[in-house]
Amino acid sequence: MARWEIDGSELVLVADTGSVRRVTSSFVYNAMGVGSGFAQDAPDPRDDLPDLRFSKRGLSISFSASFHDGKFSLLPKASKLGKSVPLGKLPIPLPDHVIAGGVWYFINDDVALLNEILADVGISSFGPISLVQYLQLVTMDHAGECVSINDDLVDIAKRSSSFSDSTVPPLLNAKLYPYQLTGYGWLRFMAEQADGCVLGDEMGLGKTLQVIALLLARHDEGRQTSLVIAPVSLLENWRREFARFAPTLDVFIHHGSDRPGWVKTLETHDVVVMSYGTAISDLGMLAMGNWDVLVLDEAQAIKNPDSRRSISIKRIPRAFGIAVSGTPFENHVLDVWSLFNFVEPPLLGDRDGFTAEYPDNLEGAAKLEGNISPFILRRTVSEVADDLPMKTVINVPLTPLDSEAEAYEEIRRLVVEEVGEAGATLASLTRLRMFCTHPIVLDDSLGVAEKALPPDPSSVSSKYSYLCTLLEEIFLRGEKVLIFTSYRRMFALLNRDLPSRFGVSVFEINGSTEPKLRQSVVDEFSAQEQPSVLVLNPTAAGTGLNITAACNVIHYNLEWNPAKEDQATARAYRRGQERPVMVYRLFYAGTVEESIKERMDLKREMAGKAIVGTDGDRADREAIIRALSLSPIRSQGQ
């Protein structure tokens, strides 16, 4: 006849053949003769196990997730009548009964639900779990009161004390600031706990150095080749930074028509750096590699999940992925899904489920932030770099000349006649934005006669007149200045007028400046002993360049995207800047520029309250319509 035995914390029935039968608590009661059924071929367990006591009261079972010494764990816990009961090792799936302290108990709770939770998270044994599994427990709707969570874990990315004692690689040629040491330690921790993470520190805090420290540490551990993918304009910056901070690493720039075509050739190097375009072209080769860390610099480049770039990059195999971006989430929650589809694909599920769960509004962004924050390390300059000098931002609303206001109104009416206010788009506002920059910026193709450069360009533009006054003050202080503008004709105007007006040198970086030459332009500008001007396109020169030789930044025409403006400002306001930085934002009141300024301010306010800065499409649409309705003539009461 079969006999009863104790297997760990479970009561089992062992047949004469030695086979083990796992039974339910109801079967045990039936074998004891106190149940409502009959347990065939089963003796009374009290006869086989006289020392085992059987409780008439059940146990309540739940789970406890904890974080200690850099490790996550999930353990079961039990209580009877509100008092804790010590447990031994429990199997998974959980049985509906348990032996604890020499006493057999049935389990009060819904065991099927408990097992469903464990199965959904992929936990097959109690003890260590991953960060991803922890987060799944946190966000699981049906976990309810079954799982107790250490609330501190949600803010793990900000718990600097957990990582500030990390040991940096001995061959790192840099002394890390405390916040950089924390960032390096956090990257190491995430590489052990997850498939990827987002390093979202604000521009100027040394994200590149923190990543290089991690790559050097993993190389010292004997890991495989790591891969860095960046905009083509930043390849030279990465080469210089590796040479400066980790000269012992063998770094190869994979770029140009003569680049190797065999993955084994690339894998002979410690680190390979390439552009997004090259990565797409060489995807077939890269997909055959065995990469350790895949770093995406300016990772917002893959925010569109349907783009060829995004789809291609996500196919590259890696042990760990790092999305590096000073502006990781700018506009829509779907951008977040695309980024996390690279960083940690299981976390947010498939696209359809994600869009249903997280609407593209403030509520959806707030809900999403709570789920993804442990994967993001985001510090601002004001939070950590208390040794940086002051930055002062001055908004300068200007009134157009009467002639400008009349011309602006004429152009505005033409646009309204063409598209209607309700049909306004960003493209339809381009003519107005160009005119606000300077009247000569418009040309015949836009329906407005091009004006020859007058003897004094400031005589036909109050904004340019103010710019000249501002530059005169800056030059009298013996300082350099960065001027950001989006329009080629404005570059030409500044290059023609400023040298003769002030006797200063004018340098420029625009979309036609070859990426490999941009740093040399910065070097030449920085080497000037006299006041000088560097004119930049915010898109072409808004990232990767260190221009701390200038302590004045002028945004001559504002952009809709505040992240683009902030990146541009960070060229001067960053580590290495020793002087107070003045930032001037020029705009015409009562025009499209005022609407842009208001929209940027609102987006900044929202971004300051949440990691995920989203406001959906509706508010942007309303801002565009308002921009087309503004008139400097009406604002002046004419």
C-alpha atoms as one frame of an Amber mdcrd trajectory, in Angstrom:
protein
   0.000   0.000   0.000   1.094   3.577  -0.590   2.592   5.540   2.281   2.763
   9.176   3.258   6.092  11.044   3.295   7.297  14.600   3.727   9.014  16.059
   0.650  10.508  19.384   1.650   7.528  21.453   2.769   4.961  19.254   1.063
   3.035  16.103   1.990   3.202  13.460  -0.780   1.930   9.934  -1.312   4.554
   7.362  -2.336   3.417   4.171  -4.078   4.978   0.721  -3.545   6.724   1.211
  -6.891   8.412   4.341  -5.571   6.441   6.774  -7.715   5.530  10.024  -5.971
   2.022  11.429  -6.130   1.448  15.073  -5.314  -1.975  15.595  -3.833  -4.316
  18.387  -2.824  -5.313  19.386   0.680  -8.801  17.967   0.002  -7.257  14.570
  -0.728  -5.338  14.729   2.559  -8.538  15.480   4.489 -10.338  12.641   2.725
  -7.533  10.253   3.689  -7.933  11.406   7.290 -11.650  10.666   7.094 -12.663
  14.244   7.778 -13.293  15.318   4.211 -16.378  15.057   2.080 -14.875  12.509
  -0.298 -12.932   9.288  -0.415  -9.171   8.895  -0.857  -8.736   5.542  -2.586
  -5.694   3.457  -1.629  -4.483   6.137   0.770  -3.885   5.443   4.471  -4.490
   8.007   7.150  -1.377  10.275   7.087  -1.468  10.454  10.895  -0.650   6.733
  10.988   2.417   7.083   8.761   3.572  10.364  10.298   2.626  10.320  13.992
   4.906  13.271  14.817   3.315  15.537  12.233   0.562  17.763  13.596  -2.371
  18.824  11.430  -3.771  22.322  11.894  -7.446  23.088  11.582  -6.567  26.649
  10.590  -5.003  27.543   7.264  -1.993  29.677   6.420  -2.035  32.871   4.383
   0.730  32.884   1.764   2.095  35.970  -0.002   5.324  37.068  -1.646   7.903
  39.643  -0.602  10.240  41.351  -3.076  13.361  42.905  -1.587  16.624  44.556
  -2.589  19.794  43.995  -0.586  23.496  44.251  -1.424  22.700  45.032  -5.034
  20.473  41.971  -5.526  16.754  41.521  -6.035  14.946  38.561  -4.514  11.441
  37.168  -4.154  10.556  34.999  -1.157   7.311  33.509   0.146   6.023  34.511
   3.547   3.292  32.953   5.677   1.065  34.038   8.529  -1.650  32.513  10.709
  -4.135  34.767  12.422  -1.885  37.716  11.627   1.271  36.164  13.131   4.273
  35.257  10.992   5.033  31.553  10.487   8.561  30.512   9.391   8.636  28.657
   6.079  11.039  26.185   4.611  11.786  25.885   0.905   8.620  25.879  -1.191
   8.317  24.366  -4.658   6.953  26.176  -7.694   4.171  25.681  -8.700   2.917
  26.065  -5.157   0.829  23.215  -3.680  -2.342  24.132  -1.788  -0.854  22.949
   1.480   2.445  23.343   3.293   4.403  21.929   6.244   5.989  24.541   8.495
   7.531  23.952  11.916   6.325  20.333  12.070   2.723  21.345  11.349   0.700
  20.672   8.200  -1.482  23.582   7.009  -3.823  24.090   4.117  -3.396  27.396
   2.273  -6.206  29.902   2.632  -5.377  31.913  -0.460  -6.124  31.412  -4.141
  -3.183  29.167  -4.995  -4.068  29.249  -8.696  -3.693  33.044  -8.666  -0.366
  32.844  -6.830   0.950  30.358  -9.387  -0.373  32.487 -12.246   1.606  35.456
 -10.942   4.799  33.408 -10.749   4.255  31.969 -14.234   3.522  35.348 -15.803
   6.801  36.726 -14.477   8.774  33.608 -15.371   9.839  32.731 -11.826  10.562
  29.023 -11.385  12.178  29.145  -7.947  12.209  31.493  -4.978  15.324  33.540
  -4.323  17.178  35.881  -6.707  15.140  37.565  -9.434  16.025  40.137 -12.067
  15.122  43.807 -12.128  12.790  43.090 -15.028  10.931  40.436 -13.050  10.654
  42.812 -10.130   9.134  45.499 -12.332   6.688  43.045 -13.814   5.524  42.246
 -10.283   5.170  45.963  -9.542   3.062  46.664 -12.615   0.958  43.491 -12.616
  -2.665  44.448 -12.057  -3.755  41.113 -10.603  -0.833  40.859  -8.157  -2.775
  43.054  -5.748  -2.001  42.291  -2.122  -0.277  39.020  -3.006   3.092  40.744
  -3.401   4.630  43.231  -0.982   7.099  45.582  -2.618   9.934  47.646  -1.214
   8.919  51.105  -2.440  12.534  52.250  -2.514  13.157  49.948  -5.445  11.008
  52.067  -7.721  13.519  54.871  -7.272  16.570  52.652  -7.619  18.030  54.851
 -10.359  18.270  57.760  -7.929  19.697  55.866  -4.962  23.232  57.109  -5.385
  24.380  55.454  -2.176  23.910  52.098  -3.876  26.527  52.825  -6.540  28.825
  55.614  -5.346  31.391  53.176  -3.945  31.968  51.451  -7.303  35.584  50.771
  -8.229  36.580  52.351 -11.524  38.928  50.566 -13.949  42.544  51.290 -12.982
  43.429  52.279 -16.559  40.702  54.915 -16.834  42.521  58.181 -17.445  40.057
  60.388 -15.586  38.873  61.272 -12.120  35.117  60.913 -12.059  32.914  63.449
 -10.343  30.763  61.840  -7.625  27.661  61.823  -9.821  29.682  60.273 -12.668
  30.909  57.553 -10.322  27.293  56.902  -9.385  26.387  56.738 -13.068  29.190
  54.293 -13.806  28.147  52.097 -10.877  24.538  52.229 -12.017  25.530  51.150
 -15.526  27.433  48.183 -14.104  24.474  47.248 -11.934  22.056  47.457 -14.851
  24.345  45.348 -17.020  24.003  42.581 -14.426  20.256  42.976 -13.891  18.732
  43.855 -17.256  19.132  43.713 -21.018  19.533  47.462 -21.347  19.049  50.929
 -19.866  18.751  54.612 -20.726  21.507  57.020 -19.680  19.576  60.272 -19.968
  21.760  62.792 -18.145  21.397  66.371 -19.298  23.875  67.624 -21.855  27.259
  68.527 -20.415  27.379  66.012 -17.556  29.760  63.570 -19.208  27.596  60.713
 -20.456  30.349  59.687 -22.865  32.899  59.338 -20.053  30.538  57.208 -17.956
  29.964  54.873 -20.907  33.678  54.655 -21.672  34.352  53.684 -18.046  31.845
  50.833 -18.357  33.279  49.602 -21.665  36.793  49.660 -20.205  35.670  47.702
 -17.138  33.960  45.046 -19.254  36.990  44.788 -21.509  39.144  44.190 -18.435
  36.774  41.320 -17.572  37.507  39.685 -20.925  34.226  40.517 -22.632  33.578
  40.565 -26.370  33.901  43.609 -28.643  31.533  46.481 -27.914  29.824  48.596
 -30.549  29.078  52.334 -30.453  26.642  53.793 -32.994  26.421  57.584 -33.200
  25.488  60.356 -35.636  28.236  60.762 -38.205  29.031  64.218 -36.808  30.029
  62.674 -33.458  32.376  59.925 -34.651  35.427  62.124 -34.255  34.277  63.182
 -30.793  34.037  59.526 -29.709  37.495  58.827 -31.145  38.986  61.718 -29.210
  37.216  60.818 -25.969  38.380  57.188 -26.113  41.945  58.342 -26.830  41.756
  60.742 -23.914  40.079  58.603 -21.252  40.845  55.003 -22.269  43.988  55.070
 -24.436  44.644  51.367 -23.810  41.472  50.338 -25.641  41.803  49.401 -29.306
  39.109  51.600 -30.863  38.274  51.308 -34.560  36.227  53.883 -36.500  34.239
  51.820 -39.013  33.442  54.435 -41.638  34.063  55.268 -45.275  34.129  53.346
 -48.533  37.245  51.373 -47.604  35.820  49.946 -44.365  36.254  46.178 -43.836
  33.469  43.814 -44.845  34.111  40.934 -42.450  32.679  40.835 -38.961  35.687
  38.843 -37.731  37.884  41.807 -38.658  35.798  44.121 -36.501  35.831  41.658
 -33.613  39.624  41.917 -33.397  39.158  45.394 -31.883  38.007  46.245 -28.362
  35.457  48.839 -29.473  34.017  49.631 -32.900  32.475  53.058 -33.546  30.235
  53.739 -36.550  27.421  55.949 -37.774  23.752  55.023 -37.966  23.968  55.083
 -41.752  26.877  52.654 -41.790  25.104  50.386 -39.308  22.099  50.194 -41.631
  24.279  49.508 -44.683  26.306  46.834 -42.871  23.419  45.297 -40.934  23.903
  41.864 -42.493  27.483  41.766 -41.237  26.703  43.245 -37.819  23.890  40.737
 -37.276  26.489  37.953 -37.458  28.579  39.487 -34.686  28.747  38.638 -31.012
  28.683  42.108 -29.466  28.997  42.772 -25.759  27.617  46.289 -25.216  25.743
  48.124 -27.970  25.746  51.871 -27.290  23.375  54.177 -29.170  24.482  57.794
 -28.877  21.752  60.388 -29.443  19.385  57.426 -29.151  16.340  59.539 -29.923
  17.381  58.665 -33.482  15.364  55.436 -33.131  12.244  57.023 -31.626  10.222
  56.306 -34.776   9.482  52.575 -34.505   8.592  52.341 -38.202  11.794  53.872
 -39.543  14.371  51.737 -41.301  16.967  52.994 -38.844  14.981  51.861 -35.810
  14.076  48.478 -37.256  17.650  47.792 -38.375  19.410  48.813 -35.164  17.168
  46.604 -33.039  18.251  43.550 -35.041  21.882  43.831 -33.932  22.608  41.153
 -31.287  24.106  42.326 -27.986  24.551  41.246 -24.402  23.556  44.689 -23.149
  22.220  47.851 -24.756  22.628  51.462 -23.646  20.511  54.256 -25.081  22.423
  57.505 -24.508  20.441  60.703 -24.893  20.215  64.052 -23.178  16.630  64.268
 -24.439  15.373  60.678 -24.363  11.653  61.432 -24.480  10.511  64.581 -26.211
   7.004  64.406 -27.606   4.994  61.191 -27.638   4.682  58.106 -25.487   5.184
  55.937 -28.583   8.742  57.326 -28.688   9.237  55.662 -25.316   7.944  52.333
 -26.579  10.361  52.420 -29.499  13.323  53.206 -27.247  12.402  50.485 -24.761
  11.815  48.057 -27.593  15.598  48.332 -27.921  16.471  48.620 -24.230  14.187
  46.026 -22.627  11.637  44.621 -25.128   9.558  42.521 -22.690   8.913  45.426
 -20.322   6.292  47.317 -22.337   4.995  44.453 -24.451   3.905  44.710 -28.061
   2.982  47.962 -29.730  -0.788  47.439 -29.867  -1.000  46.509 -26.203   1.201
  49.458 -25.284  -0.891  52.057 -27.118  -4.023  50.654 -25.507  -2.463  50.774
 -22.034  -0.769  54.182 -22.273  -2.700  56.928 -24.112  -0.660  59.771 -25.580
  -1.562  62.300 -22.903  -0.363  63.423 -19.487  -2.159  60.603 -17.687  -0.597
  57.997 -19.954   2.837  59.566 -19.545   2.547  59.612 -15.748   1.513  55.962
 -15.646   4.309  55.005 -18.015   6.941  56.894 -16.042   6.331  54.850 -12.926
   6.971  51.649 -14.856  10.132  52.631 -16.688  11.927  54.927 -14.209  14.187
  52.182 -12.762  15.689  51.752 -16.236  16.504  55.438 -16.619  19.242  57.508
 -15.010  18.450  61.159 -15.583  20.318  63.950 -13.769  20.260  67.655 -14.620
  23.109  70.113 -14.411  21.373  72.037 -11.643  20.982  68.853  -9.574  24.552
  67.588  -9.594  27.004  70.114 -10.984  26.942  72.659  -8.193  30.432  73.778
  -9.188  29.256  75.056 -12.580  28.914  78.824 -12.922  25.526  80.513 -13.120
  23.446  80.330 -16.289  21.068  83.219 -16.922  18.345  82.915 -19.562  16.908
  86.197 -20.815  13.784  86.278 -22.958  13.822  89.327 -25.210  10.408  90.191
 -26.707  10.871  92.695 -29.521   8.479  94.939 -31.411   8.784  94.891 -35.214
   9.245  98.113 -37.136   6.033  99.452 -38.626   7.233  98.399 -42.061   7.963
  94.907 -40.759   4.589  94.618 -39.066   2.777  95.607 -42.262   4.798  93.178
 -44.375   4.273  90.416 -41.819   0.512  90.969 -41.871   0.498  90.814 -45.673
   2.341  87.495 -45.625   0.076  86.146 -42.893  -3.026  86.979 -44.915  -1.587
  85.254 -47.972  -0.948  82.105 -45.948  -4.450  82.172 -44.462  -5.939  82.563
 -47.945  -3.938  79.569 -49.155  -4.534  77.099 -46.318  -7.025  78.694 -43.946
  -6.304  79.005 -40.237  -7.814  75.583 -39.572  -5.532  74.036 -42.185  -2.343
  75.508 -40.796   0.725  73.301 -40.542   4.286  73.871 -39.385   5.332  74.099
 -43.031   2.769  76.816 -43.723   4.340  78.924 -40.962   7.816  78.777 -42.501
   7.393  82.008 -44.468   6.424  83.889 -41.336   9.325  82.446 -39.363  11.792
  83.340 -42.107  10.489  86.895 -42.311  10.823  87.289 -38.535  14.455  86.270
 -38.843  15.152  89.097 -41.281  13.172  90.454 -44.253  15.927  89.518 -46.717
  15.710  85.843 -45.710  12.596  85.420 -47.900  13.139  84.902 -51.637  11.053
  84.979 -54.821  10.106  81.316 -54.647   8.070  82.104 -51.558   6.040  84.791
 -53.285   7.785  87.778 -51.711  10.368  89.782 -53.636  13.888  89.282 -52.360
  15.408  92.482 -51.084  19.001  93.374 -51.719  21.123  93.749 -48.617  20.732
  97.380 -47.550  23.747  99.439 -46.492  22.693  98.871 -42.889  20.738  95.581
 -42.392  19.704  96.788 -38.948  17.687  99.617 -40.508  14.998  97.233 -41.796
  14.834  94.846 -38.825  14.409  95.803 -35.198  15.533  92.297 -34.194  18.791
  92.649 -36.099  19.222  96.130 -34.663  18.891  94.700 -31.160  21.331  91.920
 -32.051  23.931  94.490 -33.064  23.470  96.394 -29.805  23.796  93.171 -27.837
  26.914  92.101 -29.741  28.542  95.474 -29.129  28.148  94.978 -25.370  29.537
  91.444 -25.568  32.552  92.520 -27.612  33.279  95.413 -25.242  33.596  92.765
 -22.501  36.117  90.939 -24.679  33.925  87.827 -24.916  32.984  85.337 -27.605
  29.443  84.500 -28.652  27.497  81.664 -30.264  24.588  82.635 -32.529  22.101
  79.914 -33.459  19.931  80.348 -36.538  18.247  77.877 -38.862  18.407  79.796
 -42.139  21.188  79.824 -44.707  20.514  83.414 -45.779  20.929  84.559 -42.185
  24.337  82.877 -42.125  25.265  84.880 -45.224  24.019  88.130 -43.710  26.008
  87.645 -40.495  29.141  86.671 -42.409  28.908  89.756 -44.616  27.902  92.342
 -42.036  29.542  91.529 -38.692  33.231  91.604 -39.751  32.848  95.071 -41.296
  30.588  96.364 -38.522  32.660  95.156 -35.546  35.994  94.030 -36.966  35.559
  90.518 -35.577  36.109  87.078 -37.056  32.995  85.075 -37.898  33.041  81.285
 -38.085  30.172  79.008 -39.022  28.940  75.430 -38.762  25.886  74.631 -40.839
  24.364  71.628 -42.533  26.895  71.749 -45.362  29.909  71.725 -43.023  31.416
  68.251 -43.222  31.101  66.463 -39.862  34.816  65.707 -39.774  35.590  69.433
 -40.116  33.223  70.729 -37.441  35.580  70.150 -34.534  38.394  71.959 -36.341
  36.098  74.980 -36.774  35.412  74.905 -33.031  39.128  74.608 -32.295  39.945
  77.615 -34.493  37.159  79.689 -32.928  38.270  78.732 -29.423  41.875  79.678
 -30.187  40.943  83.280 -31.035  42.303  85.728 -28.492  39.940  88.488 -29.594
  36.134  88.579 -29.445  34.659  86.471 -32.215  31.416  84.930 -33.419  30.499
  81.338 -34.189  27.241  81.020 -36.138  25.650  77.590 -35.901  22.672  75.690
 -37.191  21.006  74.149 -34.092  20.417  70.870 -35.913  23.866  70.500 -37.436
  25.811  71.690 -34.383  23.418  71.082 -31.525  25.100  67.925 -30.261  28.548
  66.575 -29.529  30.527  69.833 -29.664  32.281  71.420 -26.689  32.431  75.200
 -27.148  33.148  76.488 -23.654  35.327  79.263 -25.110  32.077  81.206 -25.492
  30.036  82.356 -22.522  27.253  84.013 -24.523  24.560  82.165 -26.469  22.019
  83.893 -28.703  19.045  81.993 -30.088  18.223  84.297 -32.965  15.163  82.383
 -34.139  13.360  80.030 -31.766  12.594  76.382 -32.541   9.377  74.497 -31.776
  11.333  71.780 -29.986  12.804  72.965 -26.646  15.144  69.974 -26.565  16.877
  71.254 -29.690  17.391  74.653 -28.093  18.626  73.133 -24.828  21.109  70.960
 -26.673  22.394  74.010 -28.495  22.818  75.976 -25.257  24.685  73.038 -23.748
  27.491  73.518 -26.255  28.677  76.368 -24.018  27.101  75.554 -20.646  28.795
  72.307 -19.740  31.729  70.847 -17.842  34.783  72.977 -18.482  32.879  76.266
 -18.519  34.366  78.571 -15.896  32.439  81.795 -16.534  28.780  82.685 -16.059
  26.807  81.967 -19.214  24.253  84.387 -20.654  21.547  82.938 -22.909  19.432
  85.334 -24.974  16.192  84.237 -26.689  15.043  86.817 -29.232  11.489  86.833
 -30.554   8.964  89.206 -32.049   5.870  89.780 -29.908   2.532  89.298 -31.606
   3.949  86.952 -34.243   4.503  83.275 -34.854   7.659  83.601 -32.745   5.652
  84.477 -29.654   3.514  81.381 -30.166   6.659  79.267 -30.513   8.080  80.763
 -27.329   4.868  80.042 -25.387   4.769  76.477 -26.693   8.396  75.875 -25.723
   7.828  77.232 -22.232   4.855  74.924 -21.740   6.790  71.894 -22.956   9.666
  72.737 -20.628   7.295  73.033 -17.692   5.774  69.666 -18.465   9.149  68.034
 -19.011  10.266  69.330 -15.630   7.444  67.444 -13.956   7.963  64.108 -15.667
  10.589  62.018 -17.387   8.237  61.393 -20.287   7.481  64.797 -21.779   4.323
  64.367 -23.806   1.323  66.504 -24.498  -0.171  64.719 -27.452  -0.956  66.170
 -30.856  -3.957  68.310 -29.954  -2.090  70.994 -28.029   0.548  71.259 -30.768
  -2.219  71.676 -33.299  -3.812  74.442 -31.245  -0.453  76.217 -30.996  -0.020
  76.152 -34.777  -3.487  77.609 -35.329  -2.805  80.320 -32.746   0.533  81.118
 -34.401  -1.179  81.835 -37.699  -3.798  84.038 -36.026  -1.321  86.387 -34.322
  -0.646  89.769 -35.907   1.878  92.404 -34.800  -0.448  95.093 -36.138  -3.324
  93.954 -33.936  -0.990  93.539 -30.945   0.106  97.157 -31.366  -3.513  98.265
 -31.345  -3.485  99.464 -34.957
